[in-house]
Amino acid sequence: MADVSMPIGVLARSAGCKIQTIRYYEGIGLLPAARRTAGSQRRYGETHRQKLAFIRHARELGFSLPAIRELLALADQRESDCAEADRIARRHLESVNRRIAMLDGLRTELELMLTHGQGNRIRDCRVIATLADHRLCSQSHHAEATDS
Amino acid sequence: MADVSMPIGVLARSAGCKIQTIRYYEGIGLLPAARRTAGSQRRYGETHRQKLAFIRHARELGFSLPAIRELLALADQRESDCAEADRIARRHLESVNRRIAMLDGLRTELELMLTHGQGNRIRDCRVIATLADHRLCSQSHHAEATDS
DNA sequence: CTAAAACCTCCAGTCATTGGAGCTTCAAGC
DNA sequence: GCTTGAAGCTCCAATGACTGGAGGTTTTAG
């Protein structure tokens, strides 16, 4: 088990992503280029597997690719300061909190729509009315929530 | 004030969106085509303003354009049964609940990263460590949440 | 050695916008 | 009525983060 050397399909399955996604990551320079066989097929080792796991995990957590790029660069400089990684995560947490707040308001609103809306004709229906008129919203939630 | 007749820029400001977005909605047939001046500039009235508000509001609430198209169609047939709008809203409520659950798990994890992580060198950094190793996650949250 | 599964590159499409080039029209002040 | 600058027009390309397909090559199991 000196070097595992798996083809792209195996790596993809292990990371739970599509083959194309891996090639895409290589293309944009997020994942270092794999070594190739004589017939120019990609072969990956443990380092790649770990790096891809890192990327996929961060993606699942909602980090953008530029953010992940930063995080990866930080992870590679093991002596440097942690504060920057913290800052990125904190910024991301804020955006997550904003999104939760927004969705929470939305849930309330949808529930309101559904409980109130028992006029069985559209003209009495709260779903349409609520969506048509912003002022009927419970709060001034749903502002902007763009992502890090 | 029989008909307000505003140009696209004014409508855009009133809806809190870009001019291009309005033209895009018209292009895909979500918003009915505006009447035009002799020099073929778009002029909008109250009906358009309301419809655009409806669309923007629904977008902020996370409805996809196809879902909004459905809702708009329902809103236009005011005599039809409310059950369909209810069904759409209910479906959406479920997806909102899923998303909230996911983001909630995510928030927990990010907070864990940040509070636990006070090694001040990267090699001890909790944020990086958590991202590198999925097993450090609190839960098996962060699955997929695609939208209606 | 053969067959089929897996790989390769390149290009196009997705969704919901956004941006820009290059031109025309509108409204206000003189 | 004329000028000027803001705002509008169309058309095309790009964004982010992939995904899908065509058409061809390589690997590997039997």
Coordinates of C-alpha atoms (C1' of nucleotides) in Angstrom, one line a residue:
Chain A
M1 CA 0.0 0.0 0.0
A2 CA 2.8 2.4 -0.8
D3 CA 0.8 4.5 -3.1
V4 CA -2.9 3.6 -3.8
S5 CA -3.0 5.1 -7.3
M6 CA -6.7 5.0 -8.1
P7 CA -8.3 6.0 -11.4
I8 CA -10.7 9.0 -11.4
G9 CA -13.9 6.9 -11.1
V10 CA -12.8 5.4 -7.9
L11 CA -11.8 8.7 -6.5
A12 CA -15.1 10.2 -7.5
R13 CA -17.0 7.4 -5.8
S14 CA -14.9 7.9 -2.7
A15 CA -15.6 11.6 -2.6
G16 CA -19.2 11.3 -3.5
C17 CA -19.0 13.5 -6.6
K18 CA -19.0 13.2 -10.3
I19 CA -16.0 12.5 -12.4
Q20 CA -16.5 15.8 -14.3
T21 CA -16.4 17.7 -11.1
I22 CA -12.9 16.4 -10.3
R23 CA -11.7 17.3 -13.8
Y24 CA -13.3 20.7 -13.4
Y25 CA -11.5 21.2 -10.1
E26 CA -8.2 20.3 -11.8
G27 CA -9.1 22.7 -14.7
I28 CA -9.5 25.7 -12.4
G29 CA -6.5 24.8 -10.4
L30 CA -8.2 23.9 -7.2
L31 CA -7.0 20.4 -7.2
P32 CA -3.4 19.8 -8.3
A33 CA -3.1 17.9 -11.6
A34 CA -2.9 14.2 -11.3
R35 CA -0.1 12.1 -12.6
R36 CA -1.0 10.2 -15.8
T37 CA -0.6 6.7 -17.1
A38 CA 1.2 6.1 -20.4
G39 CA -2.2 6.3 -22.0
S40 CA -2.8 9.7 -20.2
Q41 CA -5.4 8.5 -17.8
R42 CA -5.4 10.2 -14.4
R43 CA -4.1 8.3 -11.4
Y44 CA -4.6 9.6 -7.8
G45 CA -3.0 9.0 -4.5
E46 CA -3.8 9.6 -0.9
T47 CA -2.9 13.3 -0.9
H48 CA -5.4 13.9 -3.7
R49 CA -8.1 11.9 -1.9
Q50 CA -7.6 14.0 1.2
K51 CA -7.6 17.3 -0.6
L52 CA -10.7 16.4 -2.6
A53 CA -12.4 15.3 0.6
F54 CA -11.6 18.7 2.1
I55 CA -13.0 20.5 -0.9
R56 CA -16.2 18.5 -1.0
H57 CA -16.8 18.8 2.7
A58 CA -16.3 22.6 2.5
R59 CA -18.7 22.7 -0.4
E60 CA -21.3 20.8 1.5
L61 CA -20.9 23.4 4.2
G62 CA -21.7 26.0 1.7
F63 CA -18.2 27.6 1.2
S64 CA -17.7 29.0 -2.3
L65 CA -14.8 27.8 -4.4
P66 CA -12.9 31.1 -4.0
A67 CA -13.3 30.7 -0.2
I68 CA -12.1 27.1 -0.4
R69 CA -9.2 28.1 -2.4
E70 CA -8.1 30.5 0.4
L71 CA -8.7 27.8 3.0
L72 CA -6.6 25.3 1.1
A73 CA -3.8 27.8 0.7
L74 CA -3.9 28.4 4.5
A75 CA -4.0 24.7 5.2
D76 CA -0.9 24.2 3.2
Q77 CA 1.1 26.8 5.2
R78 CA 1.0 24.9 8.5
E79 CA 3.1 27.5 10.4
S80 CA 1.0 30.5 9.5
D81 CA -1.6 32.2 11.7
C82 CA -5.0 30.6 12.2
A83 CA -6.8 34.0 12.4
E84 CA -7.4 34.2 8.7
A85 CA -9.1 30.8 8.6
D86 CA -11.2 31.8 11.5
R87 CA -12.1 35.0 9.8
I88 CA -13.3 33.2 6.7
A89 CA -15.3 30.7 8.7
R90 CA -16.8 33.5 10.8
R91 CA -17.8 35.5 7.8
H92 CA -19.4 32.4 6.4
L93 CA -21.2 31.7 9.7
E94 CA -22.7 35.2 9.5
S95 CA -24.1 34.5 6.0
V96 CA -25.5 31.2 7.2
N97 CA -27.2 32.9 10.1
R98 CA -28.7 35.5 7.8
R99 CA -30.0 32.7 5.6
I100 CA -31.5 30.9 8.5
A101 CA -33.3 34.0 9.7
M102 CA -34.7 34.6 6.2
L103 CA -35.9 31.0 5.8
D104 CA -37.4 31.1 9.3
G105 CA -39.5 34.1 8.4
L106 CA -40.4 32.3 5.2
R107 CA -41.5 29.2 7.0
T108 CA -43.7 31.3 9.3
E109 CA -45.2 33.0 6.3
L110 CA -45.9 29.8 4.4
E111 CA -47.4 28.3 7.5
L112 CA -49.6 31.3 7.8
M113 CA -50.6 31.0 4.2
L114 CA -51.6 27.4 4.6
T115 CA -53.5 27.7 7.9
H116 CA -55.3 30.9 6.9
G117 CA -55.9 29.9 3.4
Q118 CA -59.1 28.0 3.6
G119 CA -61.1 30.1 1.2
N120 CA -61.2 27.5 -1.5
R121 CA -61.3 30.0 -4.3
I122 CA -58.2 31.8 -5.5
R123 CA -59.7 35.2 -4.8
D124 CA -59.7 34.4 -1.0
C125 CA -56.5 32.6 -1.0
R126 CA -53.7 33.8 1.2
V127 CA -50.9 32.2 -0.7
I128 CA -51.4 34.4 -3.6
A129 CA -52.2 37.5 -1.5
T130 CA -49.2 37.1 0.7
L131 CA -46.9 36.7 -2.2
A132 CA -48.5 39.6 -4.0
D133 CA -48.1 42.0 -1.2
H134 CA -44.8 42.3 0.6
R135 CA -46.4 44.3 3.4
L136 CA -48.3 41.2 4.6
C137 CA -45.0 39.7 5.6
S138 CA -44.5 39.0 9.2
Q139 CA -41.2 40.7 9.3
S140 CA -38.7 42.5 7.3
H141 CA -36.7 39.3 6.9
H142 CA -35.7 38.1 3.4
A143 CA -33.2 40.8 2.7
E144 CA -30.1 39.9 0.8
A145 CA -28.0 37.0 1.6
T146 CA -25.1 36.6 -0.8
D147 CA -22.4 34.2 0.1
S148 CA -18.8 34.1 1.0
Chain B
M1 CA -53.2 59.3 -12.2
A2 CA -55.2 57.2 -14.6
D3 CA -52.2 55.1 -15.6
V4 CA -48.9 55.7 -14.0
S5 CA -46.8 54.7 -17.0
M6 CA -43.3 54.5 -15.7
P7 CA -40.1 53.7 -17.6
I8 CA -38.2 50.5 -16.8
G9 CA -35.7 52.2 -14.6
V10 CA -38.3 53.5 -12.2
L11 CA -40.0 50.1 -12.1
A12 CA -36.7 48.4 -11.4
R13 CA -36.0 50.8 -8.5
S14 CA -39.5 50.2 -7.1
A15 CA -39.0 46.4 -7.3
G16 CA -35.5 46.5 -6.0
C17 CA -34.0 44.7 -9.0
K18 CA -31.9 45.4 -12.0
I19 CA -33.3 46.6 -15.3
Q20 CA -31.9 43.6 -17.1
T21 CA -33.8 41.3 -14.7
I22 CA -37.1 42.8 -15.8
R23 CA -36.2 42.5 -19.5
Y24 CA -35.2 38.9 -18.8
Y25 CA -38.5 38.1 -17.1
E26 CA -40.2 39.5 -20.2
G27 CA -38.0 37.5 -22.4
I28 CA -38.9 34.2 -20.8
G29 CA -42.5 35.2 -20.7
L30 CA -42.8 35.5 -16.9
L31 CA -43.8 39.1 -17.1
P32 CA -46.1 40.2 -19.9
A33 CA -44.6 42.4 -22.5
A34 CA -44.8 46.1 -21.7
R35 CA -46.4 48.5 -24.1
R36 CA -43.9 50.7 -25.9
T37 CA -43.5 54.3 -26.7
A38 CA -43.1 55.5 -30.4
G39 CA -39.4 55.1 -29.9
S40 CA -39.9 51.5 -28.5
Q41 CA -39.1 52.2 -24.9
R42 CA -41.0 50.1 -22.4
R43 CA -43.7 51.8 -20.3
Y44 CA -45.2 50.1 -17.3
G45 CA -48.4 50.5 -15.3
E46 CA -49.7 49.4 -12.0
T47 CA -50.5 45.9 -13.1
H48 CA -47.0 45.3 -14.1
R49 CA -45.7 46.8 -10.9
Q50 CA -47.8 44.4 -8.8
K51 CA -46.9 41.4 -10.9
L52 CA -43.2 42.1 -10.6
A53 CA -43.5 42.6 -6.9
F54 CA -45.2 39.2 -6.7
I55 CA -42.3 37.7 -8.7
R56 CA -39.6 39.4 -6.7
H57 CA -41.2 38.5 -3.4
A58 CA -41.5 34.9 -4.4
R59 CA -37.9 34.9 -5.5
E60 CA -36.7 36.3 -2.2
L61 CA -38.7 33.5 -0.6
G62 CA -36.8 31.0 -2.5
F63 CA -39.3 30.0 -5.1
S64 CA -37.8 29.0 -8.4
L65 CA -38.9 30.6 -11.6
P66 CA -40.9 27.6 -12.8
A67 CA -42.7 27.5 -9.4
I68 CA -43.5 31.2 -9.7
R69 CA -44.8 30.6 -13.2
E70 CA -47.2 28.1 -11.7
L71 CA -48.2 30.5 -9.0
L72 CA -48.8 33.3 -11.4
A73 CA -50.9 31.1 -13.6
L74 CA -53.0 30.2 -10.6
A75 CA -53.2 33.8 -9.5
D76 CA -54.5 34.8 -13.0
Q77 CA -57.3 32.2 -12.9
R78 CA -59.0 33.7 -9.9
E79 CA -62.0 31.4 -10.0
S80 CA -60.0 28.2 -10.0
D81 CA -59.5 26.1 -7.0
C82 CA -57.1 27.1 -4.3
A83 CA -56.0 23.5 -3.7
E84 CA -53.3 23.7 -6.3
A85 CA -51.7 26.9 -4.9
D86 CA -51.8 25.2 -1.5
R87 CA -50.1 22.2 -2.8
I88 CA -47.3 24.2 -4.3
A89 CA -46.9 26.2 -1.1
R90 CA -46.9 23.0 1.0
R91 CA -44.3 21.4 -1.2
H92 CA -42.2 24.5 -0.8
L93 CA -42.7 24.6 2.9
E94 CA -41.3 21.1 3.1
S95 CA -38.2 22.1 1.1
V96 CA -37.8 25.2 3.3
N97 CA -37.9 23.0 6.4
R98 CA -35.3 20.8 5.0
R99 CA -33.1 23.7 4.2
I100 CA -33.5 25.2 7.6
A101 CA -32.6 21.8 9.2
M102 CA -29.5 21.6 7.0
L103 CA -28.4 25.2 7.7
D104 CA -29.0 24.6 11.4
G105 CA -26.6 21.7 11.4
L106 CA -24.2 23.7 9.4
R107 CA -24.4 26.6 11.9
T108 CA -23.7 24.2 14.8
E109 CA -20.7 22.9 13.0
L110 CA -19.3 26.3 12.1
E111 CA -19.8 27.5 15.6
L112 CA -18.0 24.4 16.9
M113 CA -15.1 25.1 14.6
L114 CA -14.9 28.6 15.8
T115 CA -15.3 28.1 19.6
H116 CA -13.1 25.1 19.8
G117 CA -10.4 26.3 17.6
Q118 CA -7.9 28.3 19.4
G119 CA -4.7 26.7 18.4
N120 CA -3.2 29.8 16.9
R121 CA -1.1 28.0 14.3
I122 CA -2.7 26.4 11.3
R123 CA -1.5 23.0 12.2
D124 CA -3.7 23.2 15.3
C125 CA -6.6 25.1 13.6
R126 CA -9.9 23.6 14.3
V127 CA -11.5 25.1 11.2
I128 CA -9.0 23.4 8.9
A129 CA -9.1 20.2 10.8
T130 CA -12.8 19.9 10.7
L131 CA -12.9 20.6 7.0
A132 CA -10.1 18.1 6.4
D133 CA -11.8 15.3 8.3
H134 CA -15.5 14.6 7.8
R135 CA -15.6 12.4 10.9
L136 CA -15.1 15.4 13.1
C137 CA -18.6 16.5 12.1
S138 CA -21.2 16.7 14.7
Q139 CA -23.8 15.1 12.6
S140 CA -24.6 13.6 9.2
H141 CA -26.4 16.7 8.2
H142 CA -25.4 18.7 5.2
A143 CA -27.0 16.4 2.6
E144 CA -28.6 17.8 -0.5
A145 CA -31.4 20.3 -0.6
T146 CA -32.6 21.1 -4.1
D147 CA -35.5 23.3 -4.6
S148 CA -39.0 23.4 -5.9
Chain C
dC1 C1' -6.9 -11.6 -27.7
dT2 C1' -11.3 -9.7 -27.4
dA3 C1' -14.9 -7.1 -25.5
dA4 C1' -16.8 -3.9 -22.6
dA5 C1' -16.1 -0.8 -19.1
dA6 C1' -13.8 3.1 -18.0
dC7 C1' -11.3 6.8 -19.5
dC8 C1' -9.9 10.9 -22.6
dT9 C1' -10.8 15.9 -24.7
dC10 C1' -13.7 19.3 -26.2
dC11 C1' -17.9 21.7 -26.4
dA12 C1' -22.5 23.0 -25.0
dG13 C1' -26.1 23.5 -21.6
dT14 C1' -28.1 24.5 -17.0
dC15 C1' -30.3 28.6 -13.7
dA16 C1' -31.1 33.2 -12.8
dT17 C1' -29.3 36.7 -13.6
dT18 C1' -25.5 40.5 -14.7
dG19 C1' -22.3 43.2 -17.7
dG20 C1' -20.9 45.5 -21.8
dA21 C1' -20.6 47.5 -26.6
dG22 C1' -22.6 50.4 -29.6
dC23 C1' -26.5 52.8 -30.7
dT24 C1' -31.2 55.5 -30.1
dT25 C1' -34.7 58.1 -27.5
dC26 C1' -36.5 61.0 -24.0
dA27 C1' -37.0 65.1 -21.0
dA28 C1' -35.2 69.3 -19.2
dG29 C1' -33.0 73.7 -19.6
dC30 C1' -31.8 77.4 -22.5
Chain D
dG1 C1' -36.6 74.6 -31.2
dC2 C1' -32.2 72.8 -30.0
dT3 C1' -28.9 70.7 -27.4
dT4 C1' -27.2 67.6 -24.0
dG5 C1' -26.9 64.1 -20.9
dA6 C1' -29.4 60.5 -18.7
dA7 C1' -31.8 56.6 -19.6
dG8 C1' -33.3 53.5 -22.8
dC9 C1' -32.7 49.9 -26.7
dT10 C1' -30.8 45.1 -28.7
dC11 C1' -27.6 41.6 -28.9
dC12 C1' -24.1 38.9 -27.1
dA13 C1' -21.1 37.0 -23.6
dA14 C1' -20.0 35.9 -18.8
dT15 C1' -20.9 34.4 -14.1
dG16 C1' -20.6 29.9 -10.6
dA17 C1' -20.4 25.4 -10.1
dC18 C1' -21.1 22.1 -12.2
dT19 C1' -23.4 18.4 -15.7
dG20 C1' -24.1 16.0 -20.1
dG21 C1' -23.0 14.3 -24.5
dA22 C1' -20.3 13.1 -28.8
dG23 C1' -16.8 10.7 -30.5
dG24 C1' -12.6 8.5 -29.7
dT25 C1' -8.8 5.8 -26.8
dT26 C1' -7.1 2.9 -22.9
dT27 C1' -7.4 -0.5 -19.5
dT28 C1' -8.6 -4.8 -17.6
dA29 C1' -11.0 -9.2 -16.9
dG30 C1' -12.0 -13.4 -18.9

